[in-house]
XYZ file of C-alpha atoms in Angstrom:
323
model
C 138.820 29.863 150.044
C 137.180 32.670 147.631
C 134.622 34.329 148.003
C 131.682 36.511 145.669
C 129.434 38.562 147.303
C 126.825 40.367 145.191
C 124.728 42.691 146.936
C 121.190 44.207 145.310
C 120.552 47.023 148.115
C 117.606 49.413 147.358
C 117.856 51.749 150.691
C 116.027 51.289 153.434
C 115.649 47.749 151.970
C 117.242 44.356 151.449
C 116.202 42.433 148.618
C 118.628 39.797 146.821
C 121.787 38.794 148.191
C 124.051 36.008 145.875
C 126.451 34.561 147.150
C 129.355 32.467 145.396
C 131.555 30.381 147.958
C 134.941 28.548 145.384
C 137.419 26.419 147.603
C 140.134 25.566 145.893
C 144.427 24.821 146.634
C 145.277 26.896 143.230
C 143.831 30.554 142.488
C 141.098 29.804 140.775
C 139.823 31.858 137.714
C 137.177 34.461 138.390
C 135.710 37.957 136.445
C 131.990 39.482 137.345
C 130.913 42.715 136.905
C 127.554 44.805 138.306
C 125.043 44.113 135.419
C 124.252 41.578 133.643
C 127.036 42.372 130.587
C 127.317 38.477 129.415
C 129.761 38.854 126.723
C 130.887 41.417 129.005
C 131.429 38.616 131.487
C 132.423 36.091 128.633
C 135.203 38.367 126.769
C 137.670 39.403 129.859
C 136.783 35.141 131.242
C 138.863 35.106 127.193
C 141.366 36.832 128.723
C 141.877 35.475 131.707
C 141.847 31.649 130.303
C 141.949 31.658 126.484
C 140.857 28.536 125.177
C 143.455 28.063 122.856
C 146.910 29.044 125.156
C 148.406 27.221 127.715
C 149.014 30.978 129.284
C 146.459 32.640 131.398
C 145.972 36.683 130.718
C 146.050 39.167 133.541
C 143.767 40.728 135.342
C 144.102 44.052 134.443
C 143.811 43.080 130.331
C 140.529 41.366 131.885
C 139.268 43.710 133.712
C 139.865 45.993 130.536
C 138.683 43.985 128.177
C 135.240 43.298 129.899
C 135.197 46.702 129.653
C 135.911 46.859 125.927
C 132.777 44.800 125.611
C 130.106 46.743 126.870
C 132.511 50.349 125.440
C 131.742 48.760 121.918
C 127.748 47.602 122.284
C 125.731 49.911 120.731
C 122.656 47.843 122.986
C 123.837 49.319 126.742
C 122.500 52.725 127.070
C 124.608 53.847 130.206
C 128.521 52.600 128.584
C 130.376 53.695 125.180
C 129.317 56.069 122.523
C 125.922 56.719 121.374
C 124.286 57.349 124.788
C 123.597 59.947 128.274
C 123.944 63.443 125.945
C 124.711 66.170 128.212
C 122.930 69.483 128.480
C 125.035 70.812 125.553
C 123.557 67.193 123.639
C 127.235 65.506 124.042
C 128.803 62.062 124.939
C 132.268 62.000 127.150
C 134.155 59.443 128.049
C 134.274 58.302 132.495
C 136.660 54.866 133.268
C 138.795 53.717 135.870
C 141.764 50.771 136.036
C 142.672 49.966 139.893
C 145.686 47.004 140.151
C 145.613 45.445 143.428
C 149.225 44.317 143.552
C 150.604 47.527 143.115
C 148.210 49.809 144.630
C 148.580 51.552 141.059
C 145.249 53.641 139.035
C 145.209 54.646 135.859
C 141.375 56.990 135.044
C 140.245 59.116 132.669
C 137.118 61.776 133.281
C 134.834 63.639 130.818
C 137.244 62.399 127.597
C 135.510 62.926 124.057
C 136.378 61.455 120.364
C 137.991 58.078 122.084
C 135.667 55.170 122.289
C 137.992 53.078 124.007
C 137.820 54.918 127.672
C 138.746 51.961 129.684
C 141.942 51.135 127.446
C 143.040 54.276 127.580
C 142.362 54.259 131.559
C 144.775 51.323 131.716
C 147.271 53.428 129.608
C 147.226 55.958 131.599
C 147.953 53.872 134.231
C 150.615 51.572 132.927
C 152.698 54.339 130.639
C 152.132 56.906 132.823
C 152.878 58.276 136.890
C 149.251 59.278 136.804
C 145.479 58.574 138.297
C 143.645 60.164 136.037
C 143.658 62.892 132.760
C 140.020 64.671 132.159
C 138.657 66.456 129.323
C 140.334 67.143 125.927
C 143.872 66.713 127.147
C 142.787 62.978 127.986
C 141.842 62.631 124.682
C 145.371 63.615 123.233
C 146.416 61.393 125.381
C 145.163 58.935 124.147
C 145.839 60.157 120.277
C 149.799 60.893 121.694
C 148.818 56.689 121.517
C 147.545 55.750 118.539
C 143.670 55.903 119.532
C 142.173 57.471 116.349
C 139.314 60.080 117.703
C 136.112 58.638 116.481
C 132.805 61.047 117.954
C 130.561 59.763 120.687
C 127.670 60.990 119.681
C 124.692 59.621 117.552
C 121.804 60.330 115.647
C 120.110 58.078 118.403
C 121.784 59.640 121.109
C 121.234 63.466 119.729
C 117.609 62.537 118.758
C 117.162 61.950 122.648
C 119.043 65.416 123.461
C 116.831 66.377 120.677
C 113.189 65.034 122.532
C 114.618 66.231 126.062
C 114.515 70.146 125.124
C 111.314 69.578 124.206
C 110.814 68.587 127.246
C 111.811 71.800 128.722
C 114.957 69.699 129.879
C 113.633 67.606 132.110
C 115.451 65.617 134.776
C 118.598 68.182 135.277
C 120.521 68.686 137.637
C 120.196 71.753 138.600
C 118.971 73.323 141.851
C 116.266 75.345 141.155
C 116.529 78.749 143.062
C 120.241 78.723 142.113
C 119.461 80.181 138.466
C 117.383 82.242 136.303
C 115.602 80.283 134.184
C 114.345 77.985 136.869
C 115.704 74.880 135.496
C 112.607 72.892 136.819
C 110.428 74.028 134.270
C 112.743 75.926 132.083
C 115.423 74.959 129.116
C 118.799 77.193 129.318
C 121.123 79.368 129.789
C 121.488 79.919 132.709
C 122.667 82.628 135.047
C 122.339 82.876 139.124
C 119.849 84.429 140.066
C 121.670 86.924 142.236
C 117.863 87.856 144.334
C 117.868 84.387 145.981
C 121.458 83.743 146.558
C 121.068 83.809 150.454
C 118.254 81.920 150.582
C 118.871 78.813 153.075
C 115.793 77.152 150.540
C 119.620 76.333 148.869
C 121.079 73.983 151.543
C 118.222 71.928 151.343
C 117.489 71.540 146.832
C 118.300 69.121 144.706
C 116.479 68.249 140.970
C 116.488 63.749 141.340
C 117.964 62.153 138.266
C 115.289 60.578 137.400
C 115.977 58.035 134.385
C 115.787 54.688 135.729
C 119.510 53.915 133.693
C 121.339 56.219 135.087
C 122.527 53.894 136.751
C 124.432 51.096 135.104
C 128.014 51.789 135.457
C 129.568 48.452 134.490
C 131.961 47.319 137.025
C 134.362 44.309 136.897
C 136.234 42.764 139.286
C 138.551 39.587 137.999
C 140.876 37.474 140.062
C 144.088 36.399 137.581
C 145.081 32.606 137.232
C 148.286 34.320 139.500
C 146.602 35.563 142.454
C 146.136 39.350 141.175
C 142.617 40.907 141.483
C 141.978 44.347 138.823
C 138.770 46.788 138.880
C 138.095 48.155 136.021
C 135.055 50.878 134.751
C 133.971 52.489 132.280
C 131.113 54.596 132.191
C 129.074 57.421 129.449
C 127.893 58.971 132.911
C 124.327 60.531 134.087
C 122.188 61.763 131.360
C 122.311 65.103 130.610
C 124.778 65.893 133.912
C 125.527 69.706 133.313
C 128.768 69.883 130.917
C 132.332 69.080 132.857
C 130.469 67.079 135.477
C 132.696 64.240 136.738
C 130.619 60.616 138.289
C 131.955 58.451 140.679
C 133.293 55.736 137.916
C 136.954 57.123 137.644
C 137.398 58.106 140.959
C 139.307 55.433 142.909
C 137.797 54.105 145.665
C 133.788 55.820 144.492
C 133.464 53.612 141.414
C 136.353 50.670 141.591
C 138.450 49.856 145.023
C 140.703 47.315 145.540
C 144.119 44.979 147.707
C 145.339 41.585 146.703
C 144.644 39.687 149.100
C 142.107 41.243 151.317
C 139.357 42.042 148.359
C 137.636 44.206 145.443
C 133.838 46.467 144.891
C 132.706 48.093 142.537
C 129.051 50.283 143.209
C 127.015 51.788 141.116
C 124.174 54.451 140.934
C 123.855 57.654 141.616
C 127.713 58.469 141.499
C 127.244 63.075 143.441
C 126.494 60.650 146.591
C 129.111 57.679 146.269
C 131.650 59.863 146.350
C 131.508 61.383 149.102
C 131.002 58.596 150.243
C 133.863 56.792 148.886
C 131.980 53.392 149.542
C 133.762 50.584 147.307
C 136.703 52.007 149.234
C 134.926 51.638 152.330
C 133.598 47.858 151.943
C 137.685 46.637 150.668
C 138.790 48.644 154.090
C 135.792 46.783 155.988
C 136.942 43.733 154.349
C 140.616 44.157 155.224
C 139.265 44.293 159.339
C 137.681 40.375 158.849
C 134.348 41.483 158.508
C 131.760 39.153 156.027
C 130.840 41.174 152.786
C 127.673 40.790 152.840
C 128.219 42.543 156.228
C 130.010 44.229 155.260
C 128.404 46.234 152.003
C 125.657 46.702 154.471
C 128.166 49.132 156.461
C 128.592 50.971 153.807
C 125.365 51.667 152.494
C 123.711 52.699 156.147
C 126.826 55.163 156.077
C 124.481 56.737 152.660
C 121.525 56.046 154.602
C 122.476 58.146 158.196
C 122.738 60.663 156.332
C 120.892 61.085 152.235
C 117.281 60.465 150.693
C 116.641 56.523 150.330
C 118.608 55.702 146.801
C 119.594 52.754 145.500
C 122.760 51.058 143.860
C 124.304 47.639 143.604
C 127.606 46.407 145.043
C 130.026 43.840 144.159
C 131.595 41.922 146.385
C 135.043 39.858 145.696
C 137.339 38.542 148.037
C 140.298 36.270 148.689
C 141.138 33.598 151.519
C 137.419 34.919 153.153
C 137.172 32.841 156.263
C-alpha cells in the first residue's frame, strides 16, 4: 500500500488535508510536489514513465527534471532566475537532491550565475563525497562540470529591487534595535548599533517577512518503478534576504528528507524556522515509528507552535508500505 499525504497547515488551524491511497502488487510510479506547478510534475512523470520507452527512469532524475522545469519557468517567481533579489539586488539559488536508498545528499546554496541549481546538486550527490557546496565556489564547481555561467538577474528582478529601495527597503530581515540606521524605516548600509547592543529587546525582536510569495519553494518527492525514493528542492530564497543567507531548501531534514521503505517529506514556509526544527526529518521519523502521515505532519508542526509565533507551512508526505 502506498499513501500520498498532502497537508496544508496554517498554525494553529489545520485547513486542508488531501490523501490518495494506491494499492498494487508492484511499486507504483508516483511524483508529487508542494505547489500546483503542474508542468514540473509532468516533467518528472515523463522521466519515471517515458511514453516512448520501456525503460523507467530513476526517482533522482525525476525530481531533478521537475525542479529544473520550475527553475526554467519565468512565471514561477520563487524558483530559479530573475526573482527574489537579495538586499544587494542579486538572485542566488539553493537546491538539494536526496537519495532515499543510500541516504546520500547533494546540495548547493547561495550559488550565483548557474541556472540549473538542482542539476548541480545532483552532480554533488553523484560525483563527489561532499554534501553541500556554497557560494561562488559552488558555481565554479558547476563550471567544471560543464555548466555555462549566466546571470540570474533580470530586468524584472532589478525593477523589484528598485521598487523595494524606494519603499525604504521594506520588508527586510534585520532586527531593528541592533542596527543603525533603523531598518524599520531606512535602507542601509547598516552598522552595529553599539549603544543598544546589550538591550534585552534584542532577544525578542524580529522583523517578519511580509511577502506571501516567499513560501513557494518547490519540493518534489518521487517513487520510481524500482521502489526507490528521492526528494528534490529548489528555490531562489527569501526576497530581500541579507546577502549570504541560506534557507532550509538545501538542508537535509529541513527542506526535505526521505528514507526508502519509510517515506519522504518536503516543506516550504519560513526556512529559518524550519532549519531550527528539522520538520521534514521529524515527519519521516514519525513515519518510521508507524505513525500515519497526517498525524506525523501535525506532530512536527506542533513542535513549532509550542515555541514560535504562528506561521504558515505546507508539508507534503509520501509514505510507501504504510499500514
